[in-house]
Short mmCIF file of C-alpha atoms and ligand atoms in Angstrom, two decimals:
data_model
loop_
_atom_site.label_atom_id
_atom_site.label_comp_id
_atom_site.label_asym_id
_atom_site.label_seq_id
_atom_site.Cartn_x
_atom_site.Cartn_y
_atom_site.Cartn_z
CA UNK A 1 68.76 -52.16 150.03
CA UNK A 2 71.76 -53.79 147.92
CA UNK A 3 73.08 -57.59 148.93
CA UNK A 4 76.18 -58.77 148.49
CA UNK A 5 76.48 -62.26 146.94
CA UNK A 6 79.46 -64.74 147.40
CA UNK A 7 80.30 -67.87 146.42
CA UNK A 8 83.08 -69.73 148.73
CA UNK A 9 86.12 -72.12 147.92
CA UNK A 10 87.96 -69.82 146.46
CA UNK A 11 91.45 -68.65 147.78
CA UNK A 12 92.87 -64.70 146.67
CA UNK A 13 95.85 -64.32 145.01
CA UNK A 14 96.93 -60.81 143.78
CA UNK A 15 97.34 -56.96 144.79
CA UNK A 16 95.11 -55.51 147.00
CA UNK A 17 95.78 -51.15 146.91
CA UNK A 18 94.74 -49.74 150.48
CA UNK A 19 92.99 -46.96 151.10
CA UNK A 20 93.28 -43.76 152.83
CA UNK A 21 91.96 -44.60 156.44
CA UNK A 22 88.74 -43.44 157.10
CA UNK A 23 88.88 -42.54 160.78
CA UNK A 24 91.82 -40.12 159.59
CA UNK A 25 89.95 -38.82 157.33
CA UNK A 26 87.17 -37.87 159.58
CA UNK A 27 88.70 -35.42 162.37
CA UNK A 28 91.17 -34.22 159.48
CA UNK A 29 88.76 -32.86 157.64
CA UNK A 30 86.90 -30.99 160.64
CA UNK A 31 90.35 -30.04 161.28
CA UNK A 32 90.23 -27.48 158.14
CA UNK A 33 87.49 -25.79 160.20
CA UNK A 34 90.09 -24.12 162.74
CA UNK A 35 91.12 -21.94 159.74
CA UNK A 36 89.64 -19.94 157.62
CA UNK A 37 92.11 -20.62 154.74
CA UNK A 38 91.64 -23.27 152.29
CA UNK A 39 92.94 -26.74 153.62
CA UNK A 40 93.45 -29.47 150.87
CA UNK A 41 93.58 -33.33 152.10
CA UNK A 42 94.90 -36.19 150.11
CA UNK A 43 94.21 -40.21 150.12
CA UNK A 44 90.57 -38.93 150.97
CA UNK A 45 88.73 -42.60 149.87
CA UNK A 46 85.49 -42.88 148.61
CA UNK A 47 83.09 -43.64 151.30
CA UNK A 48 79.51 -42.73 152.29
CA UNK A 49 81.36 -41.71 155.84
CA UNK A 50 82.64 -39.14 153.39
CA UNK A 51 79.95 -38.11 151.66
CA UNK A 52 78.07 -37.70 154.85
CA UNK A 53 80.64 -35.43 156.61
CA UNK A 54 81.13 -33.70 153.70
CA UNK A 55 76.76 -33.02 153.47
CA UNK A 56 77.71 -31.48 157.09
CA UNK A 57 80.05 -28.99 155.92
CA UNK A 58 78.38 -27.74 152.98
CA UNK A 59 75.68 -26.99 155.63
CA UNK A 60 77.76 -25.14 157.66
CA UNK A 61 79.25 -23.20 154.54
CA UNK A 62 82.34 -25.12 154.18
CA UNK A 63 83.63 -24.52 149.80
CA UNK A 64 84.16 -28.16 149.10
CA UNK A 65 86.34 -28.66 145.71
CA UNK A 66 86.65 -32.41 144.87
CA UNK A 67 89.55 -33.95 142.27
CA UNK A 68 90.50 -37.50 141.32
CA UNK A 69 93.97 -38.21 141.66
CA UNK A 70 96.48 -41.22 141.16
CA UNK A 71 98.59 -41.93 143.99
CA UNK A 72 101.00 -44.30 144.37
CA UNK A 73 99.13 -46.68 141.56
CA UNK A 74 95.80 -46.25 143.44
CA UNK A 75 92.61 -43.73 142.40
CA UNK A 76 92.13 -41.68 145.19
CA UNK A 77 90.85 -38.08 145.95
CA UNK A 78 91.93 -34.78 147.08
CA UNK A 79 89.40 -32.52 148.84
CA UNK A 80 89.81 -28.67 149.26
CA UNK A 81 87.65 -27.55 152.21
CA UNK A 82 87.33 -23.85 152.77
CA UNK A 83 85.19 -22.18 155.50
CA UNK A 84 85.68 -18.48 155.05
CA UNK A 85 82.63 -17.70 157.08
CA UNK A 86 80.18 -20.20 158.26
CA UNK A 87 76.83 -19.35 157.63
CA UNK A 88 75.82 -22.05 160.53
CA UNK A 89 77.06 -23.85 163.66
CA UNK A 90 74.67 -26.61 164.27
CA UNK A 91 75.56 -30.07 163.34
CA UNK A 92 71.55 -31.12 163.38
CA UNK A 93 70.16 -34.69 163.96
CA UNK A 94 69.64 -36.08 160.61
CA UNK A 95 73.63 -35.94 160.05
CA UNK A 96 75.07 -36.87 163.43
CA UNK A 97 72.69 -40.34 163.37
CA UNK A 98 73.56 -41.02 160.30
CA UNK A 99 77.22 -40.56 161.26
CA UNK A 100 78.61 -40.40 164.21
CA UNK A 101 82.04 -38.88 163.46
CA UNK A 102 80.25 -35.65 162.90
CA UNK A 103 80.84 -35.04 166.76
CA UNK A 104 84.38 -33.60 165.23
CA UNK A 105 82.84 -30.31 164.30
CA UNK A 106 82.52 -29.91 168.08
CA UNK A 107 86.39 -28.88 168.95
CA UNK A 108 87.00 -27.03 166.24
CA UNK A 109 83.98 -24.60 165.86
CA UNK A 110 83.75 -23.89 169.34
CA UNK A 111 87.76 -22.83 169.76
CA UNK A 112 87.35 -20.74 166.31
CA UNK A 113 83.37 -19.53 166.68
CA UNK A 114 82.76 -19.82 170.61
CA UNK A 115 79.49 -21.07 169.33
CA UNK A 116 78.30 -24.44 168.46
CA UNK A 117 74.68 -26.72 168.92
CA UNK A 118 75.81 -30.50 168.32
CA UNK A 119 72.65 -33.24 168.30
CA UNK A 120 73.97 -35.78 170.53
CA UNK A 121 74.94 -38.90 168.93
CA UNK A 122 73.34 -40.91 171.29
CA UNK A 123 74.24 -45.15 171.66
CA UNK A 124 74.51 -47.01 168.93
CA UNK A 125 74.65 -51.47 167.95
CA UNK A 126 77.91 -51.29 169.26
CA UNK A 127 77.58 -49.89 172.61
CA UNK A 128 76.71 -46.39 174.29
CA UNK A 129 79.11 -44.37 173.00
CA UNK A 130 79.25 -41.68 176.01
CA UNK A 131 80.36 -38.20 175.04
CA UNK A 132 81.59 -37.17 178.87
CA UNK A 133 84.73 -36.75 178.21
CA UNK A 134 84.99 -34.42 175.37
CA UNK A 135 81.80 -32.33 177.06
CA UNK A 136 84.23 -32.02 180.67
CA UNK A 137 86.93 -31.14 179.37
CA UNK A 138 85.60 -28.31 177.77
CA UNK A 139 83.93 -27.55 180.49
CA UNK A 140 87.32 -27.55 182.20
CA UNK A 141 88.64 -25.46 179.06
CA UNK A 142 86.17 -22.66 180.64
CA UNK A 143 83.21 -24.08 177.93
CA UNK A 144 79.42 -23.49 179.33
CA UNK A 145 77.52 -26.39 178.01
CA UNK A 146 73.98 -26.89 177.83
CA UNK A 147 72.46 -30.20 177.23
CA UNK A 148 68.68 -29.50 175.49
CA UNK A 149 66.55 -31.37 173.40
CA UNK A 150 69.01 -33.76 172.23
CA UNK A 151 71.67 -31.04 171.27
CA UNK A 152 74.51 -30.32 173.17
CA UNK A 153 74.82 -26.17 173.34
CA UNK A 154 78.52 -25.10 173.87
CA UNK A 155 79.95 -21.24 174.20
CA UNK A 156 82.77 -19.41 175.49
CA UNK A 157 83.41 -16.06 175.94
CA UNK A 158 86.97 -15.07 174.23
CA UNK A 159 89.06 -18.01 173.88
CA UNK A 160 88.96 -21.59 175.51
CA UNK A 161 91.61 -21.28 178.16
CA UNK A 162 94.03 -23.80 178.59
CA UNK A 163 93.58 -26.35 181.34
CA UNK A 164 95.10 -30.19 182.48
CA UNK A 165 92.81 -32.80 181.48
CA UNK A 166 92.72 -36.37 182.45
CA UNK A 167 90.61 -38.46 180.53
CA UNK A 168 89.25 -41.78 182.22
CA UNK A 169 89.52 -43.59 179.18
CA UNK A 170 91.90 -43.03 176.11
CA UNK A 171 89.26 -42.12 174.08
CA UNK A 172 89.64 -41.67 169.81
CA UNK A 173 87.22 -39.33 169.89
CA UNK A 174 87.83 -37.16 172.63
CA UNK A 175 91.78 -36.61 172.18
CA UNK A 176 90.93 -35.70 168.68
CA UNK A 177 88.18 -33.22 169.80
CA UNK A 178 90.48 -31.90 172.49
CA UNK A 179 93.56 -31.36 170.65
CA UNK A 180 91.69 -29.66 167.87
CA UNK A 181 90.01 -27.45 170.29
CA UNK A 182 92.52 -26.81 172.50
CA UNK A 183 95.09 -25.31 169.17
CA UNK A 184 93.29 -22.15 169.54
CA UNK A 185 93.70 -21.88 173.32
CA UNK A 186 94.93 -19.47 175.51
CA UNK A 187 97.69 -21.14 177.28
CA UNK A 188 99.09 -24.27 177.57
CA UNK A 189 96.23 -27.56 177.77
CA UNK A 190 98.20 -30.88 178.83
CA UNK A 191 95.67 -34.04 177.88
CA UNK A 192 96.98 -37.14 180.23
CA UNK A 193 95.90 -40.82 179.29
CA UNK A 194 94.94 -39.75 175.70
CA UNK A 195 94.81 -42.46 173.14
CA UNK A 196 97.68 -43.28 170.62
CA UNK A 197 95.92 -44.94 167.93
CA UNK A 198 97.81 -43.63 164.48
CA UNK A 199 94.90 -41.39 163.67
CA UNK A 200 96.10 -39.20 166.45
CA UNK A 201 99.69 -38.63 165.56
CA UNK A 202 98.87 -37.78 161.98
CA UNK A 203 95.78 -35.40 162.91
CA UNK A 204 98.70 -33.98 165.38
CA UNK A 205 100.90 -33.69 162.17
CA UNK A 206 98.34 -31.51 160.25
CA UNK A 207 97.60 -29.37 162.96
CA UNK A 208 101.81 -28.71 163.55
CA UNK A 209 101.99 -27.94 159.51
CA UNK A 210 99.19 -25.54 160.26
CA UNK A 211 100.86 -23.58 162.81
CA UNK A 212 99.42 -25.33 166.25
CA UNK A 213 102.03 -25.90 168.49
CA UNK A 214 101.87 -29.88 170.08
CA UNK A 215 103.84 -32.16 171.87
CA UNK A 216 104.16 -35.49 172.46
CA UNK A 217 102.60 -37.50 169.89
CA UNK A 218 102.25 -40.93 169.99
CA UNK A 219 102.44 -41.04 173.34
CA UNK A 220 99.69 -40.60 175.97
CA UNK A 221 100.50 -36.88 177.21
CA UNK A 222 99.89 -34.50 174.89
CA UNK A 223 101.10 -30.46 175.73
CA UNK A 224 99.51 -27.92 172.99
CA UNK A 225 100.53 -24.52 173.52
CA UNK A 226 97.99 -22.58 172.27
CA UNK A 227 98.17 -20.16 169.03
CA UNK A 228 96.07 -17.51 168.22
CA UNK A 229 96.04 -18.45 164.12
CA UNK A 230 96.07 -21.00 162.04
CA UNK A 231 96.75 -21.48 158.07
CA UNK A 232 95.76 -23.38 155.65
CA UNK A 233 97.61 -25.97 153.97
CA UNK A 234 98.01 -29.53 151.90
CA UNK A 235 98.24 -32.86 154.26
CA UNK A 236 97.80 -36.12 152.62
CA UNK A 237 96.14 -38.94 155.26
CA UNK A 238 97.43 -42.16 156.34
CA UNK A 239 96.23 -45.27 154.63
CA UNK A 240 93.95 -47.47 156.43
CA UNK A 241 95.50 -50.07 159.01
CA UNK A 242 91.96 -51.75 159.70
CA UNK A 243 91.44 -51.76 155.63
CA UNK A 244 94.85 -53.65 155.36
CA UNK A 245 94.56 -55.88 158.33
CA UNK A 246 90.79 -56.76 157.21
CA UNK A 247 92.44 -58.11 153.90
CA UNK A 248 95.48 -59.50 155.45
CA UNK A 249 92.81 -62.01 157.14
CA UNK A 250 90.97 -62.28 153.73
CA UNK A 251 94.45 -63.91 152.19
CA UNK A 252 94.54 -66.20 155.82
CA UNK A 253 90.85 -67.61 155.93
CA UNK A 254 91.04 -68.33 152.14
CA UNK A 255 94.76 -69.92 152.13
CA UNK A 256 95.66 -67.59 149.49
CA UNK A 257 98.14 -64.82 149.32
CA UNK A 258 97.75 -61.37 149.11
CA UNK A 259 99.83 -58.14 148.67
CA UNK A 260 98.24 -55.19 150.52
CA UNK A 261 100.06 -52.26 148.46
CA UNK A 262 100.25 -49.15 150.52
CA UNK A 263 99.67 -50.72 154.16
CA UNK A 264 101.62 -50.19 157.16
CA UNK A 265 103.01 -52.88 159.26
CA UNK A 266 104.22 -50.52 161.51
CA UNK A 267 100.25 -49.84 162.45
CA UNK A 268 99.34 -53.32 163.08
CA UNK A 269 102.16 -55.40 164.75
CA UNK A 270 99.87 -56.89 167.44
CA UNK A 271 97.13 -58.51 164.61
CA UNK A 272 100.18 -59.25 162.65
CA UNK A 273 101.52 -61.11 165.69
CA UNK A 274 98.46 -63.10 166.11
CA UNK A 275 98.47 -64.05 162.15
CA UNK A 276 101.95 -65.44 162.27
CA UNK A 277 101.42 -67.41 165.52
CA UNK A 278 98.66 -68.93 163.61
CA UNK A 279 101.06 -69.94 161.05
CA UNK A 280 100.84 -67.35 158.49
CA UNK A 281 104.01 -66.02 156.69
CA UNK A 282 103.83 -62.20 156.36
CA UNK A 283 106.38 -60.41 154.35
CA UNK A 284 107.06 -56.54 154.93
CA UNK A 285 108.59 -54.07 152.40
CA UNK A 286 108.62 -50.75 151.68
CA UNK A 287 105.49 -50.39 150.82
CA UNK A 288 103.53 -53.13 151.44
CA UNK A 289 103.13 -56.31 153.67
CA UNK A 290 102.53 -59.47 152.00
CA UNK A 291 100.38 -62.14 153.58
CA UNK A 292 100.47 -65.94 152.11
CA UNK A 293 98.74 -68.75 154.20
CA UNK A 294 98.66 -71.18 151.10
CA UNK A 295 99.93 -74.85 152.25
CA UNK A 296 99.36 -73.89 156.04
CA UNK A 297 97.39 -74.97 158.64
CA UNK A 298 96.06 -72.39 160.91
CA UNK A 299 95.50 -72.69 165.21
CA UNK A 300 93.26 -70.60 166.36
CA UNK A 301 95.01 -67.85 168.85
CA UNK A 302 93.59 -66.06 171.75
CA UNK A 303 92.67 -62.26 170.98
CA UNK A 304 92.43 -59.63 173.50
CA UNK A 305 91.20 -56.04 172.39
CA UNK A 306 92.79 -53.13 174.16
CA UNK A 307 93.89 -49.86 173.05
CA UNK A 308 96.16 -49.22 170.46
CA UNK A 309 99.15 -50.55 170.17
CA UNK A 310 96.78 -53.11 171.78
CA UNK A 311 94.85 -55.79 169.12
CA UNK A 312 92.21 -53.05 167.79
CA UNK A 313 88.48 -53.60 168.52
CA UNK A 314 87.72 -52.78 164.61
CA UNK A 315 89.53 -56.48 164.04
CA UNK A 316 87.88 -58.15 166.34
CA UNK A 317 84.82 -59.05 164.14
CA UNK A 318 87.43 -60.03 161.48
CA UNK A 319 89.94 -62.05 163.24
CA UNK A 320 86.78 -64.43 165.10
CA UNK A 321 85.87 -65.20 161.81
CA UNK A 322 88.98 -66.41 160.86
CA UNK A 323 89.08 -68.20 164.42
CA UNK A 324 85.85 -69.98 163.36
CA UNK A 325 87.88 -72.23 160.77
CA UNK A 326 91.03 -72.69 162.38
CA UNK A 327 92.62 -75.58 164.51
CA UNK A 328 91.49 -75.67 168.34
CA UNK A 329 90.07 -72.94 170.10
CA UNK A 330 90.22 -69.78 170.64
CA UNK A 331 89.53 -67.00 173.33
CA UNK A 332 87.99 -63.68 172.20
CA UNK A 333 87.44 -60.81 174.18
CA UNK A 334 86.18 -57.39 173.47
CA UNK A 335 87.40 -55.43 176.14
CA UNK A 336 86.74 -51.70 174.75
CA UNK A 337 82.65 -51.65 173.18
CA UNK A 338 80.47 -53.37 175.42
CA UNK A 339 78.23 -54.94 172.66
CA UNK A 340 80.39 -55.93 169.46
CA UNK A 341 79.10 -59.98 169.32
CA UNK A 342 76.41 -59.15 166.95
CA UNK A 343 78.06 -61.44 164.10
CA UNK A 344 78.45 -64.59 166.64
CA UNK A 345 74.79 -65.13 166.39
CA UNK A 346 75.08 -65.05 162.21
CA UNK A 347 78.59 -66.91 161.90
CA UNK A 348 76.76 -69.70 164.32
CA UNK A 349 74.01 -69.88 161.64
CA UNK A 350 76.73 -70.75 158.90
CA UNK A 351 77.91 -73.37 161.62
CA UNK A 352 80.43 -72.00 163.22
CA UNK A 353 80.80 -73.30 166.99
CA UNK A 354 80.94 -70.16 169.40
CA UNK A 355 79.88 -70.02 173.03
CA UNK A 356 79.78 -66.50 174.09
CA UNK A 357 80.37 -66.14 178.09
CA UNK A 358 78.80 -62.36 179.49
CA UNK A 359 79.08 -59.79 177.13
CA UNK A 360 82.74 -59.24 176.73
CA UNK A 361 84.14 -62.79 176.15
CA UNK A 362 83.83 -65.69 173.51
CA UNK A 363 84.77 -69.02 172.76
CA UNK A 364 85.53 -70.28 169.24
CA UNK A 365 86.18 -74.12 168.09
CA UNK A 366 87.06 -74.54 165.07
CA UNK A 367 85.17 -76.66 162.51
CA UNK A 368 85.97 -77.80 159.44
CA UNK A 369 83.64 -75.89 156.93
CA UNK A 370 81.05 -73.15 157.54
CA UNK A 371 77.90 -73.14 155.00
CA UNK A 372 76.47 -70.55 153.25
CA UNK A 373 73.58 -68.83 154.48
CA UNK A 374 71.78 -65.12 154.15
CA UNK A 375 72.92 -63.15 157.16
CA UNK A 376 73.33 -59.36 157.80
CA UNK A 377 74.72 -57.49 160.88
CA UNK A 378 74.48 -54.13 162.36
CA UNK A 379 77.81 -52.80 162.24
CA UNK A 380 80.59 -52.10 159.46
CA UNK A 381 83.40 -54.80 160.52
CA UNK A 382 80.88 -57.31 161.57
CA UNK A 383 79.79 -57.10 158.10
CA UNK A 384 83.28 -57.87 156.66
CA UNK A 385 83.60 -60.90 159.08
CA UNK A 386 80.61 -62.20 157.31
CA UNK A 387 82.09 -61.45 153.80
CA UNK A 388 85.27 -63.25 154.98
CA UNK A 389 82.78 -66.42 156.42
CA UNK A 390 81.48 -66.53 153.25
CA UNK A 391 84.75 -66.39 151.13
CA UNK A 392 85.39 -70.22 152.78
CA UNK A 393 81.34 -70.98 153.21
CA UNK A 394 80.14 -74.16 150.74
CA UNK A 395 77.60 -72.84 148.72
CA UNK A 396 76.20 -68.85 148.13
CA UNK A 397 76.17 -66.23 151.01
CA UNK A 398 73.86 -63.75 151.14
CA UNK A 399 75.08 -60.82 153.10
CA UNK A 400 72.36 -58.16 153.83
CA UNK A 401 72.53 -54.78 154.70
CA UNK A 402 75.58 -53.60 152.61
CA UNK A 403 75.23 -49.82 153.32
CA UNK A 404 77.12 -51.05 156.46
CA UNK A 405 80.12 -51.90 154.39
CA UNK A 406 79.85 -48.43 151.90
CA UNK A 407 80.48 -46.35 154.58
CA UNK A 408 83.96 -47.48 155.44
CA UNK A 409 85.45 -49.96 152.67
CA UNK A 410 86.10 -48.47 149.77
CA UNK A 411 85.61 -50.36 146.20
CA UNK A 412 85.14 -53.70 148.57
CA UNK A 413 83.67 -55.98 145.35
CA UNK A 414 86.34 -54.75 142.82
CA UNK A 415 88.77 -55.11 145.21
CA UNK A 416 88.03 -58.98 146.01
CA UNK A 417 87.31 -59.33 142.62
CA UNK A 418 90.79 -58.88 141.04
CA UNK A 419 91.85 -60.97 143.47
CA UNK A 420 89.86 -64.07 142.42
CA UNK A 421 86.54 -63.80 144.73
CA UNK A 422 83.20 -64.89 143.31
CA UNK A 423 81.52 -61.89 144.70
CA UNK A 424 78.82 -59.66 143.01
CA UNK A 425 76.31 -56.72 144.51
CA UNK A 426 72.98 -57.50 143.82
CA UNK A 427 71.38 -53.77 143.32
CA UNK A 428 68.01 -53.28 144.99
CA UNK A 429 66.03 -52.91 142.13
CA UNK A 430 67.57 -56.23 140.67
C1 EPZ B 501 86.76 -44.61 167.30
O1 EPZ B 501 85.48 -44.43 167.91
C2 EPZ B 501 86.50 -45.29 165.97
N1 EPZ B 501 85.62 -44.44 165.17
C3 EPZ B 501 85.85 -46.65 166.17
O2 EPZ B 501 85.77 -47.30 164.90
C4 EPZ B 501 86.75 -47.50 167.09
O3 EPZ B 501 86.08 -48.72 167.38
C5 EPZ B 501 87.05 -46.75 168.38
O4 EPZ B 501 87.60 -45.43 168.09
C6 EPZ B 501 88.05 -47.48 169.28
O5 EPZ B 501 89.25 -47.69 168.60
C7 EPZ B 501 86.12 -43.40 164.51
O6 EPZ B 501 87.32 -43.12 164.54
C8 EPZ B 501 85.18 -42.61 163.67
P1 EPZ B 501 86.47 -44.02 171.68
P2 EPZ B 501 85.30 -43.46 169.16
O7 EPZ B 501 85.98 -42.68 172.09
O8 EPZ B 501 86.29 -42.38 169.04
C9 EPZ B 501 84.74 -44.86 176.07
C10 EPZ B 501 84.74 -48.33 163.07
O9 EPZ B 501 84.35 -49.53 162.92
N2 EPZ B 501 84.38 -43.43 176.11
O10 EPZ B 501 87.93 -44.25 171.50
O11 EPZ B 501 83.87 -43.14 169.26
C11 EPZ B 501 83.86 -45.64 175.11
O12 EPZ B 501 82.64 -46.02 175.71
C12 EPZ B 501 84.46 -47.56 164.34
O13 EPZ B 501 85.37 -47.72 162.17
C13 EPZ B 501 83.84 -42.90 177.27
O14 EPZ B 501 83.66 -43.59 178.28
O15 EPZ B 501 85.71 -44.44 170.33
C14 EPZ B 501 84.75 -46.82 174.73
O16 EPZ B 501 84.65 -47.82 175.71
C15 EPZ B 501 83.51 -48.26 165.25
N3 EPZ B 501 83.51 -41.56 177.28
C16 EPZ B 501 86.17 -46.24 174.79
O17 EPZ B 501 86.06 -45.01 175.54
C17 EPZ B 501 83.71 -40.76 176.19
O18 EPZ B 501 83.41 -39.55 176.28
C18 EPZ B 501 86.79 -45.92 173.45
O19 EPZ B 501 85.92 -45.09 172.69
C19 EPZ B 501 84.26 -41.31 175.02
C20 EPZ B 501 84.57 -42.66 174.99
#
C-alpha cells in the first residue's frame, strides 16, 4: 500500500483550486438513475469514491461517458450517466463495503424500478452507521422490505405513495435517499427534521431542473410533490466545503497563507469562526477565501460538532490537530459519530498532549512542537489531520494507509506541493 512522506517546518504560501465536493457528487450521480435520459454532472473530482460508484453503475447498466474539462482554472470532469434500462438492481457486497455511499442507489431504483436488493453497509471505524431511517420511511412510503443475508430486499407495487416522515436524526444520508425516492411519488411526502448540510440543497436543485417538484430547501421541512417523469439534464456540483476548510487549517497550523480558489465561505462560517477566534485573518471574495496565519499566534478554541450549519464532524479530525499546537487548551467534542478519536492515539505518539474523557469528548494542550513519527488511521479526515501534524512535525512523517486519503482528496500531494510542502508518495513497489 502507498505512504505518504513529509517533511515539517515548512509554512504554504500559494493557490490552492478546490474541488467538486465529493459527498455531492455521490447522491447526484444516483440521482441520474430516476430518469432514463442521459444526465451529465460537472466538477465531478477525481476520487476512488468515484471510481467505485461509478464500478456500481456500470453493473447495473448505467452508459458512463467520461471528459476532462477546465473549469474555472481547475481540471475537472464531466460525467454523462445514462440508464436506459438496467440490466440489474442489486448493489452487491463487494461495492457497498468498499463504499458506503452506494446506499444512494436505494431511493432512486426503488421509486423508478419498484425493485431493488442493497447489501447492507453494515458499521464501520467511525461508528455504526444505522440505516433505520431511510429503511422506515420507505416502509412508511408503502415499501415492503426484507432484511436477508446481509441485503436489504425492497418492492412496491405501483408507485411509492406519499407519506409524512419524521426522522429522529437529520440524517445526510437518509434526506438524500428520501427526497430522491420520494420525486417519483404519488402524492405529496413532507420529510420533518431533515438535515441541511449544502449537499442537500444542491441535490434538491438537480432534482427541480429535472422536473421534481420540492420545497423548502435549506431548511429542515422538505414538501416534494410527487411527478410521474423525470428528464435528463446538465447540473454542475458544488465545490467541496470540507476540501477548503481542510486547507484553510493547512495555511493555520503551518503559519502560512493560502488562497483556496473556488471555496465557499458561505458553507463554512462556523469553522471559519473558530479560525479567526484563534487569531487567523481570513479574507473572502468572490471566489475564494483567503486564509493567512503568518506572524500570529494561535489559542486553541473549543469545538463542538453538530449538524450543519453546526462545526461539521468531517473537521473535527482536522481542527484537533491544529488544537494540538496552539496556545492553551482546548475542548473537543464529537457529538454526531460515536467513534471518530482514532487519530488522538497517533497525534499523542508525535507528542501531542490529549486526554480523551468517554467517547465523545477530548482535551487538547498545546505543546510547542510535535515530532515526526510513522502513523496511519482508519478513516479519510483522520488521515489529513495526520498530514497536517506532520506539515509542523520536526523531522519525516510517515503516514500509512493512503488509500484513505484517495478516496476523497483529490490531487492531495500536487496540491501541497505547489504550495511549498515537502511531501512525496512513496509507491508500494518503491
Ligand atoms: C454523511 O454520512 C457523510 N458521508 C459523512 O462524511 C459525514 O460525516 C456525515 O454525513 C455527517 O455529516 C457522505 O456524505 C457520503 P448521517 P451519512 O446519516 O449520511 C445517525 C466523510 O468523511 N443515523 O448524516 O452516513 C448516525 O448514526 C464522511 O466524507 C441514524 O441514527 O451520515 C449519525 O449519528 C464520513 N440512523 C447521524 O445520524 C440512520 O438511518 C448522522 O449520520 C442514519 C443516520
Amino acid at each position: 500500500m502507498d505512504k505518504i512522506k513529509i517533511v515539517g517546518g515548512h509554512p504554504l504560501f500559494g493557490k490552492v483550486f478546490i474541488s467538486g465536493a465529493k459527498n455531492t457528487a455521490l447522491p447526484i450521480i444516483c440521482a441520474s438513475l430516476l430518469t432514463d435520459e442521459p444526465v451529465t454532472i460537472k466538477n465531478i473530482p477525481f476520487l476512488a469514491d468515484i471510481t467505485s460508484l461509478n464500478n456500481l453503475l456500470l453493473q447495473i447498466g448505467t452508459k458512463i461517458e467520461a471528459e476532462e474539462e477546465f473549469l474555472n482554472g481547475h481540471k475537472t470532469q464531466k460525467i454523462t450517466y445514462h440508464t436506459p434500462k438496467p440490466t440489474s438492481l442489486v448493489a452487491p457486497y463487494d461495492y457497498v463495503r468498499k463504499m458506503r455511499a452506494s446506499y444512494y442507489v436505494l431511493g432512486p431504483l426503488l421509486a423508478k424500478y419498484g425493485h431493488v436488493e442493497l447489501s447492507l453497509p453494515g458499521g464501520c471505524a467511525i461508528g455504526a452507521r444505522p440505516m433505520d431511517i431511510h429503511l422506515t420511511s420507505l416502509e412508511q412510503m408503502g415499501a415492503h422490505i426484507e432484511i436477508k443475508n446481509g441485503y436489504v430486499i425492497a418492492d412496491i407495487e405501483g408507485r411509492l405513495k406519499g407519506a409524512h416522515v419524521s426522522f429522529h436524526a437529520a440524517s445526510v444520508g437518509a434526506t438524500c435517499n428520501i427526497l430522491m425516492a420520494a420525486t417519483l411519488a404519488e402524492g405529496t411526502t413532507i420529510i420533518e427534521n431533515a438535515a441541511k448540510e449544502p449537499e442537500i440543497a444542491d441535490l434538491i436543485s438537480m432534482l427541480n431542473a429535472m422536473g421534481a417538484n420540492i420545497e423548502g430547501a435549506n431548511t429542515s421541512t422538505l414538501t416534494i410533490h410527487g411527478v410521474e417523469k423525470l428528464h435528463g439534464i446538465t447540473h454542475q456540483i458544488i465545490n467541496d466545503r470540507i476540501e477548503a476548510g481542510s486547507y484553510a487549517v493547512a495555511a493555520a497550523i503551518t503559519k502560512g497563507r493560502l488562497e483556496l480558489i473556488n471555496a465557499n465561505a458561505e458553507y463554512l462560517q462556523t469553522p471559519l469562526d473558530i479560525l479567526r477566534k484563534m487569531g487567523v485573518k481570513i479574507e473572502v471574495t468572490d471566489n475564494s477565501i483567503i486564509v493567512d496565519a503568518q506572524n500570529t499566534t494561535l489559542h486553541g478554541e473549543d469545538i463542538y460538532t453538530d449538524y450543519y450549519p453546526g462545526f461539521p464532524t468531517d473537521l473535527q479530525a482536522q481542527f484537533m490537530a491544529l488544537m494540538c499546537v496552539s496556545e492553551g487548551a482546548a475542548l473537543v467534542t464529537e457529538n454526531i459519530w460515536e467513534n471518530r478519536f482514532m487519530h488522538v492515539p497517533e497525534l499523542m505518539r508525535m507528542g501531542a498532549n490529549i486526554n480523551v474523557h468517554g467517547h465523545a469528548s477530548a482535551i487538547v494542550r498545546g505543546v510547542e512542537k510535535l515530532s515526526a513519527a510513522p502513523v496511519m488511521s482508519t478513516d479519510l479526515r483522520a488521515s489529513f489531520a495526520l498530514i497536517l501534524a506532520g506539515l509542523v512535525a520536526e523531522g519525516e512523517t510517515i503516514v500509512n494507509r493512503v488509500y484513505h486519503l484517495d478516496r476523497g482528496y483529490e490531487h492531495l500531494e500536487e496540491k501541497f506541493k505547489a504550495v511549498g510542502a515537502e511531501i512525496e508518495r512513496i509507491k508500494e513497489s518503491d
